[in-house]
Amino acid sequence: DVKVTQSSRYLVKRTGEKVFLECVQDMDHENMFWYRQDPGLGLRLIYFSYDVKMKEKGDIPEGYSVSREKKERFSLILESASTNQTSMYLCAHRGAFTRETQYFGPGTRLLVL
Amino acid sequence: KQEVTQIPAALSVPEGENLVLNCSFTDSAIYNLQWFRQDPGKGLTSLLLIQSSQREQTSGRLNASLDKSSGRSTLYIAASQPGDSATYLCAVSSGNTGKLIFGQGTTLQVKP
C-alpha cells in the first residue's frame, strides 16, 4: 500500500506565526508536490521538488517556502501565516516519469486566526 | 495555458443508475489524464490513469475514456451505489514537469 503521511490533520495557528507542514512518503519517489485546495478555486500547485534540495515554484508560491533535505520528506513553510492561508493543504508524490500516477496524502486543514 | 473544466458541478442520482461525468481540457499536449475521488475532508484517491496514447481504462465498475484530439474525457460509473457518493476530480498532466492541472470537480450523490 502506498503511504503518504502528513504531520497533522488539523492545525490552528495565529496570524504571524511560522508554520511547518510536513509530508513523508515511503516509495522512494523523486517528485513531491504541495497543493492547496479552496472552495471554488480547486487544487492549485504551490511548490514542487524533483530531487533532494531541488525545488520549483508552482502557480501560487507567494507567502510559502519549501525544504527538501531528504528524499522522503518535503516540508511546506508559511513564514508568517496570514488569514488568507486558511485552507486544505495536500501533499503528493510521483516517480521519476511524467506518465506515472500522483499519490496524495490525507491533507492538513489549516485555520489561521 | 491549460484549463480543465468538469461538468456538471453536482449530480444526484438514484442507486443503481449508470452515470457519466465529463471533463474537458483546452490543450491537447498532455502526458496523461487522471481521475480521482475525494471524500469530504479527506485526501485524493487515484481511480484511473489514462496515458495520452490510450483511449480508455477500466477498473471494476469504472470506465474512463480519453479523446485527446477533442480535449475530452468521460468517467462512466456503472450501477451506482450510495458508497460512490463523493467528489470526482479530473486532472491532466502536462508541461515539462508533468504537473497536474485540476478541474473543479463533480460532487456526486447516490441516493438509496
mmCIF file of C-alpha atoms in Angstrom:
data_model
loop_
_atom_site.group_PDB
_atom_site.id
_atom_site.type_symbol
_atom_site.label_atom_id
_atom_site.label_comp_id
_atom_site.label_asym_id
_atom_site.label_seq_id
_atom_site.Cartn_x
_atom_site.Cartn_y
_atom_site.Cartn_z
ATOM 1 C CA ASP A 1 0.000 0.000 0.000
ATOM 2 C CA VAL A 2 1.164 3.472 -0.851
ATOM 3 C CA LYS A 3 1.670 5.526 2.283
ATOM 4 C CA VAL A 4 1.871 9.305 2.404
ATOM 5 C CA THR A 5 1.937 10.853 5.829
ATOM 6 C CA GLN A 6 1.169 14.459 6.611
ATOM 7 C CA SER A 7 2.206 15.703 10.027
ATOM 8 C CA SER A 8 -1.191 16.969 11.146
ATOM 9 C CA ARG A 9 -4.798 16.536 10.054
ATOM 10 C CA TYR A 10 -5.952 19.776 11.656
ATOM 11 C CA LEU A 11 -3.936 22.801 12.697
ATOM 12 C CA VAL A 12 -4.903 26.142 14.237
ATOM 13 C CA LYS A 13 -2.360 28.965 14.170
ATOM 14 C CA ARG A 14 -2.321 32.684 14.807
ATOM 15 C CA THR A 15 -1.531 35.383 12.268
ATOM 16 C CA GLY A 16 2.207 35.981 12.035
ATOM 17 C CA GLU A 17 3.231 32.558 13.312
ATOM 18 C CA LYS A 18 5.710 30.442 11.376
ATOM 19 C CA VAL A 19 4.034 27.211 10.326
ATOM 20 C CA PHE A 20 5.625 23.958 9.201
ATOM 21 C CA LEU A 21 3.673 21.314 7.325
ATOM 22 C CA GLU A 22 5.483 18.043 6.777
ATOM 23 C CA CYS A 23 4.967 15.292 4.269
ATOM 24 C CA VAL A 24 6.672 11.898 4.267
ATOM 25 C CA GLN A 25 6.457 9.233 1.544
ATOM 26 C CA ASP A 26 7.722 5.675 1.632
ATOM 27 C CA MET A 27 8.032 4.939 -2.089
ATOM 28 C CA ASP A 28 11.456 6.475 -2.722
ATOM 29 C CA HIS A 29 9.903 8.818 -5.281
ATOM 30 C CA GLU A 30 11.822 11.697 -6.777
ATOM 31 C CA ASN A 31 8.954 14.136 -7.227
ATOM 32 C CA MET A 32 6.952 15.678 -4.423
ATOM 33 C CA PHE A 33 4.271 18.374 -4.562
ATOM 34 C CA TRP A 34 2.361 20.732 -2.296
ATOM 35 C CA TYR A 35 -1.133 21.885 -3.282
ATOM 36 C CA ARG A 36 -3.771 23.919 -1.561
ATOM 37 C CA GLN A 37 -7.473 23.349 -2.081
ATOM 38 C CA ASP A 38 -10.094 26.058 -1.668
ATOM 39 C CA PRO A 39 -13.824 26.057 -2.433
ATOM 40 C CA GLY A 40 -14.483 27.488 -5.851
ATOM 41 C CA LEU A 41 -10.773 27.557 -6.746
ATOM 42 C CA GLY A 42 -9.996 23.856 -6.757
ATOM 43 C CA LEU A 43 -6.491 22.484 -6.245
ATOM 44 C CA ARG A 44 -3.591 24.757 -7.020
ATOM 45 C CA LEU A 45 0.098 23.883 -7.035
ATOM 46 C CA ILE A 46 2.233 25.834 -4.550
ATOM 47 C CA TYR A 47 5.672 24.247 -4.950
ATOM 48 C CA PHE A 48 7.195 21.030 -6.113
ATOM 49 C CA SER A 49 10.521 19.275 -5.789
ATOM 50 C CA TYR A 50 12.088 16.898 -8.289
ATOM 51 C CA ASP A 51 15.015 15.835 -6.123
ATOM 52 C CA VAL A 52 16.683 16.441 -2.797
ATOM 53 C CA LYS A 53 17.416 20.145 -2.308
ATOM 54 C CA MET A 54 15.771 20.935 -5.653
ATOM 55 C CA LYS A 55 12.549 22.921 -5.848
ATOM 56 C CA GLU A 56 10.452 24.866 -8.292
ATOM 57 C CA LYS A 57 7.655 27.339 -7.839
ATOM 58 C CA GLY A 58 4.181 26.292 -8.753
ATOM 59 C CA ASP A 59 1.283 28.570 -9.586
ATOM 60 C CA ILE A 60 0.846 30.273 -6.204
ATOM 61 C CA PRO A 61 4.192 30.304 -4.317
ATOM 62 C CA GLU A 62 3.794 33.709 -2.680
ATOM 63 C CA GLY A 63 3.948 33.524 1.110
ATOM 64 C CA TYR A 64 5.343 29.988 1.113
ATOM 65 C CA SER A 65 8.718 28.300 1.027
ATOM 66 C CA VAL A 66 9.729 24.630 0.995
ATOM 67 C CA SER A 67 12.504 22.398 2.184
ATOM 68 C CA ARG A 68 13.639 19.009 0.943
ATOM 69 C CA GLU A 69 16.678 17.803 2.847
ATOM 70 C CA LYS A 70 15.863 14.103 2.493
ATOM 71 C CA LYS A 71 14.251 12.293 -0.392
ATOM 72 C CA GLU A 72 11.286 11.035 1.605
ATOM 73 C CA ARG A 73 10.416 14.323 3.294
ATOM 74 C CA PHE A 74 9.043 17.544 1.829
ATOM 75 C CA SER A 75 8.157 20.447 4.095
ATOM 76 C CA LEU A 76 5.969 23.437 3.363
ATOM 77 C CA ILE A 77 6.727 26.551 5.384
ATOM 78 C CA LEU A 78 4.487 29.532 5.952
ATOM 79 C CA GLU A 79 6.983 32.173 7.037
ATOM 80 C CA SER A 80 4.350 34.449 8.582
ATOM 81 C CA ALA A 81 0.892 32.923 8.477
ATOM 82 C CA SER A 82 -1.981 35.084 7.296
ATOM 83 C CA THR A 83 -5.734 34.513 7.369
ATOM 84 C CA ASN A 84 -5.829 34.075 3.592
ATOM 85 C CA GLN A 85 -3.657 30.992 4.011
ATOM 86 C CA THR A 86 -6.501 29.209 5.779
ATOM 87 C CA SER A 87 -7.005 26.221 3.524
ATOM 88 C CA MET A 88 -6.696 22.489 2.995
ATOM 89 C CA TYR A 89 -3.097 21.551 2.159
ATOM 90 C CA LEU A 90 -2.392 18.390 0.221
ATOM 91 C CA CYS A 91 0.943 16.732 -0.369
ATOM 92 C CA ALA A 92 1.554 14.373 -3.293
ATOM 93 C CA HIS A 93 4.411 12.375 -4.763
ATOM 94 C CA ARG A 94 5.243 10.695 -8.036
ATOM 95 C CA GLY A 95 8.030 8.648 -9.513
ATOM 96 C CA ALA A 96 10.603 9.913 -11.968
ATOM 97 C CA PHE A 97 8.429 9.808 -15.060
ATOM 98 C CA THR A 98 5.569 12.104 -16.031
ATOM 99 C CA ARG A 99 3.454 9.114 -17.077
ATOM 100 C CA GLU A 100 3.255 7.858 -13.518
ATOM 101 C CA THR A 101 0.425 8.291 -11.006
ATOM 102 C CA GLN A 102 0.496 11.008 -8.377
ATOM 103 C CA TYR A 103 -0.310 9.757 -4.880
ATOM 104 C CA PHE A 104 -1.899 12.100 -2.376
ATOM 105 C CA GLY A 105 -1.746 12.345 1.380
ATOM 106 C CA PRO A 106 -4.771 12.773 3.679
ATOM 107 C CA GLY A 107 -4.424 16.552 3.812
ATOM 108 C CA THR A 108 -3.923 19.120 6.568
ATOM 109 C CA ARG A 109 -6.724 21.555 7.271
ATOM 110 C CA LEU A 110 -5.103 24.775 8.469
ATOM 111 C CA LEU A 111 -7.001 27.554 10.159
ATOM 112 C CA VAL A 112 -5.186 30.855 10.670
ATOM 113 C CA LEU A 113 -6.856 33.163 13.186
ATOM 114 C CA LYS B 1 -2.463 27.972 -20.508
ATOM 115 C CA GLN B 2 -4.078 24.616 -19.776
ATOM 116 C CA GLU B 3 -7.567 24.795 -18.313
ATOM 117 C CA VAL B 4 -9.677 21.880 -17.138
ATOM 118 C CA THR B 5 -13.447 22.021 -16.824
ATOM 119 C CA GLN B 6 -15.795 19.496 -15.280
ATOM 120 C CA ILE B 7 -19.498 19.324 -15.958
ATOM 121 C CA PRO B 8 -21.788 19.059 -14.111
ATOM 122 C CA ALA B 9 -20.629 20.588 -10.843
ATOM 123 C CA ALA B 10 -23.070 18.411 -8.920
ATOM 124 C CA LEU B 11 -25.142 15.378 -9.701
ATOM 125 C CA SER B 12 -27.750 13.439 -7.747
ATOM 126 C CA VAL B 13 -28.939 10.038 -8.951
ATOM 127 C CA PRO B 14 -30.887 7.112 -7.525
ATOM 128 C CA GLU B 15 -28.998 3.978 -6.634
ATOM 129 C CA GLY B 16 -28.444 1.565 -9.494
ATOM 130 C CA GLU B 17 -28.262 4.164 -12.223
ATOM 131 C CA ASN B 18 -25.405 4.310 -14.718
ATOM 132 C CA LEU B 19 -23.868 7.761 -14.980
ATOM 133 C CA VAL B 20 -21.277 9.770 -16.869
ATOM 134 C CA LEU B 21 -19.034 12.534 -15.573
ATOM 135 C CA ASN B 22 -17.417 14.873 -18.065
ATOM 136 C CA CYS B 23 -14.030 16.540 -18.193
ATOM 137 C CA SER B 24 -12.646 18.825 -20.891
ATOM 138 C CA PHE B 25 -9.236 20.409 -21.322
ATOM 139 C CA THR B 26 -8.011 23.173 -23.605
ATOM 140 C CA ASP B 27 -4.522 21.967 -24.602
ATOM 141 C CA SER B 28 -4.234 18.506 -26.101
ATOM 142 C CA ALA B 29 -0.489 18.296 -25.349
ATOM 143 C CA ILE B 30 -0.863 16.140 -22.245
ATOM 144 C CA TYR B 31 1.084 13.198 -20.852
ATOM 145 C CA ASN B 32 -1.891 11.611 -19.183
ATOM 146 C CA LEU B 33 -5.238 12.242 -17.543
ATOM 147 C CA GLN B 34 -6.107 11.049 -14.079
ATOM 148 C CA TRP B 35 -9.448 10.659 -12.316
ATOM 149 C CA PHE B 36 -9.508 10.995 -8.531
ATOM 150 C CA ARG B 37 -12.092 10.535 -5.845
ATOM 151 C CA GLN B 38 -12.252 12.765 -2.768
ATOM 152 C CA ASP B 39 -14.426 12.107 0.260
ATOM 153 C CA PRO B 40 -15.361 15.116 2.440
ATOM 154 C CA GLY B 41 -12.375 16.418 4.400
ATOM 155 C CA LYS B 42 -10.068 13.741 3.032
ATOM 156 C CA GLY B 43 -7.235 13.450 0.547
ATOM 157 C CA LEU B 44 -7.452 12.274 -3.056
ATOM 158 C CA THR B 45 -7.614 8.646 -4.113
ATOM 159 C CA SER B 46 -6.476 7.817 -7.629
ATOM 160 C CA LEU B 47 -9.137 5.902 -9.569
ATOM 161 C CA LEU B 48 -7.847 5.651 -13.113
ATOM 162 C CA LEU B 49 -4.877 6.927 -15.092
ATOM 163 C CA ILE B 50 -5.070 7.127 -18.881
ATOM 164 C CA GLN B 51 -1.862 7.721 -20.801
ATOM 165 C CA SER B 52 -2.044 10.094 -23.768
ATOM 166 C CA SER B 53 -1.609 7.141 -26.151
ATOM 167 C CA GLN B 54 -4.551 5.237 -24.654
ATOM 168 C CA ARG B 55 -8.253 5.536 -25.332
ATOM 169 C CA GLU B 56 -9.695 4.081 -22.158
ATOM 170 C CA GLN B 57 -9.055 2.387 -18.846
ATOM 171 C CA THR B 58 -11.311 0.218 -16.748
ATOM 172 C CA SER B 59 -11.375 -0.680 -13.081
ATOM 173 C CA GLY B 60 -14.346 -2.606 -11.757
ATOM 174 C CA ARG B 61 -17.491 -0.549 -12.326
ATOM 175 C CA LEU B 62 -15.471 2.432 -13.549
ATOM 176 C CA ASN B 63 -14.510 3.148 -17.123
ATOM 177 C CA ALA B 64 -12.649 6.250 -18.226
ATOM 178 C CA SER B 65 -12.210 7.307 -21.835
ATOM 179 C CA LEU B 66 -9.897 9.848 -23.397
ATOM 180 C CA ASP B 67 -10.244 11.714 -26.684
ATOM 181 C CA LYS B 68 -7.114 13.815 -26.753
ATOM 182 C CA SER B 69 -7.816 15.498 -30.069
ATOM 183 C CA SER B 70 -11.113 16.909 -28.868
ATOM 184 C CA GLY B 71 -9.842 17.568 -25.348
ATOM 185 C CA ARG B 72 -12.383 15.389 -23.585
ATOM 186 C CA SER B 73 -12.586 12.592 -21.073
ATOM 187 C CA THR B 74 -15.521 10.822 -19.503
ATOM 188 C CA LEU B 75 -15.796 8.738 -16.361
ATOM 189 C CA TYR B 76 -18.540 6.151 -16.584
ATOM 190 C CA ILE B 77 -19.834 4.623 -13.346
ATOM 191 C CA ALA B 78 -21.992 1.547 -13.762
ATOM 192 C CA ALA B 79 -24.707 0.510 -11.318
ATOM 193 C CA SER B 80 -24.054 3.362 -8.908
ATOM 194 C CA GLN B 81 -24.127 2.748 -5.155
ATOM 195 C CA PRO B 82 -24.511 5.096 -2.161
ATOM 196 C CA GLY B 83 -20.839 4.407 -1.375
ATOM 197 C CA ASP B 84 -19.930 6.102 -4.654
ATOM 198 C CA SER B 85 -21.057 9.446 -3.210
ATOM 199 C CA ALA B 86 -18.008 11.718 -3.281
ATOM 200 C CA THR B 87 -16.373 14.450 -5.325
ATOM 201 C CA TYR B 88 -14.703 13.262 -8.516
ATOM 202 C CA LEU B 89 -11.771 15.253 -9.838
ATOM 203 C CA CYS B 90 -10.180 15.138 -13.235
ATOM 204 C CA ALA B 91 -6.572 16.263 -13.735
ATOM 205 C CA VAL B 92 -4.249 16.441 -16.725
ATOM 206 C CA SER B 93 -0.501 16.176 -16.622
ATOM 207 C CA SER B 94 1.314 18.490 -18.985
ATOM 208 C CA GLY B 95 4.371 20.712 -19.355
ATOM 209 C CA ASN B 96 7.956 19.568 -18.988
ATOM 210 C CA THR B 97 7.463 18.844 -15.285
ATOM 211 C CA GLY B 98 4.250 16.893 -15.716
ATOM 212 C CA LYS B 99 2.460 18.883 -13.065
ATOM 213 C CA LEU B 100 -1.254 18.246 -12.646
ATOM 214 C CA ILE B 101 -3.896 20.781 -13.594
ATOM 215 C CA PHE B 102 -7.201 20.030 -11.900
ATOM 216 C CA GLY B 103 -10.806 20.609 -12.758
ATOM 217 C CA GLN B 104 -13.190 21.924 -10.120
ATOM 218 C CA GLY B 105 -14.755 18.521 -9.597
ATOM 219 C CA THR B 106 -18.197 16.959 -9.788
ATOM 220 C CA THR B 107 -19.918 16.216 -6.492
ATOM 221 C CA LEU B 108 -21.944 13.045 -6.821
ATOM 222 C CA GLN B 109 -24.731 11.951 -4.515
ATOM 223 C CA VAL B 110 -26.205 8.488 -4.955
ATOM 224 C CA LYS B 111 -29.485 8.133 -3.095
ATOM 225 C CA PRO B 112 -30.529 4.740 -1.688
#
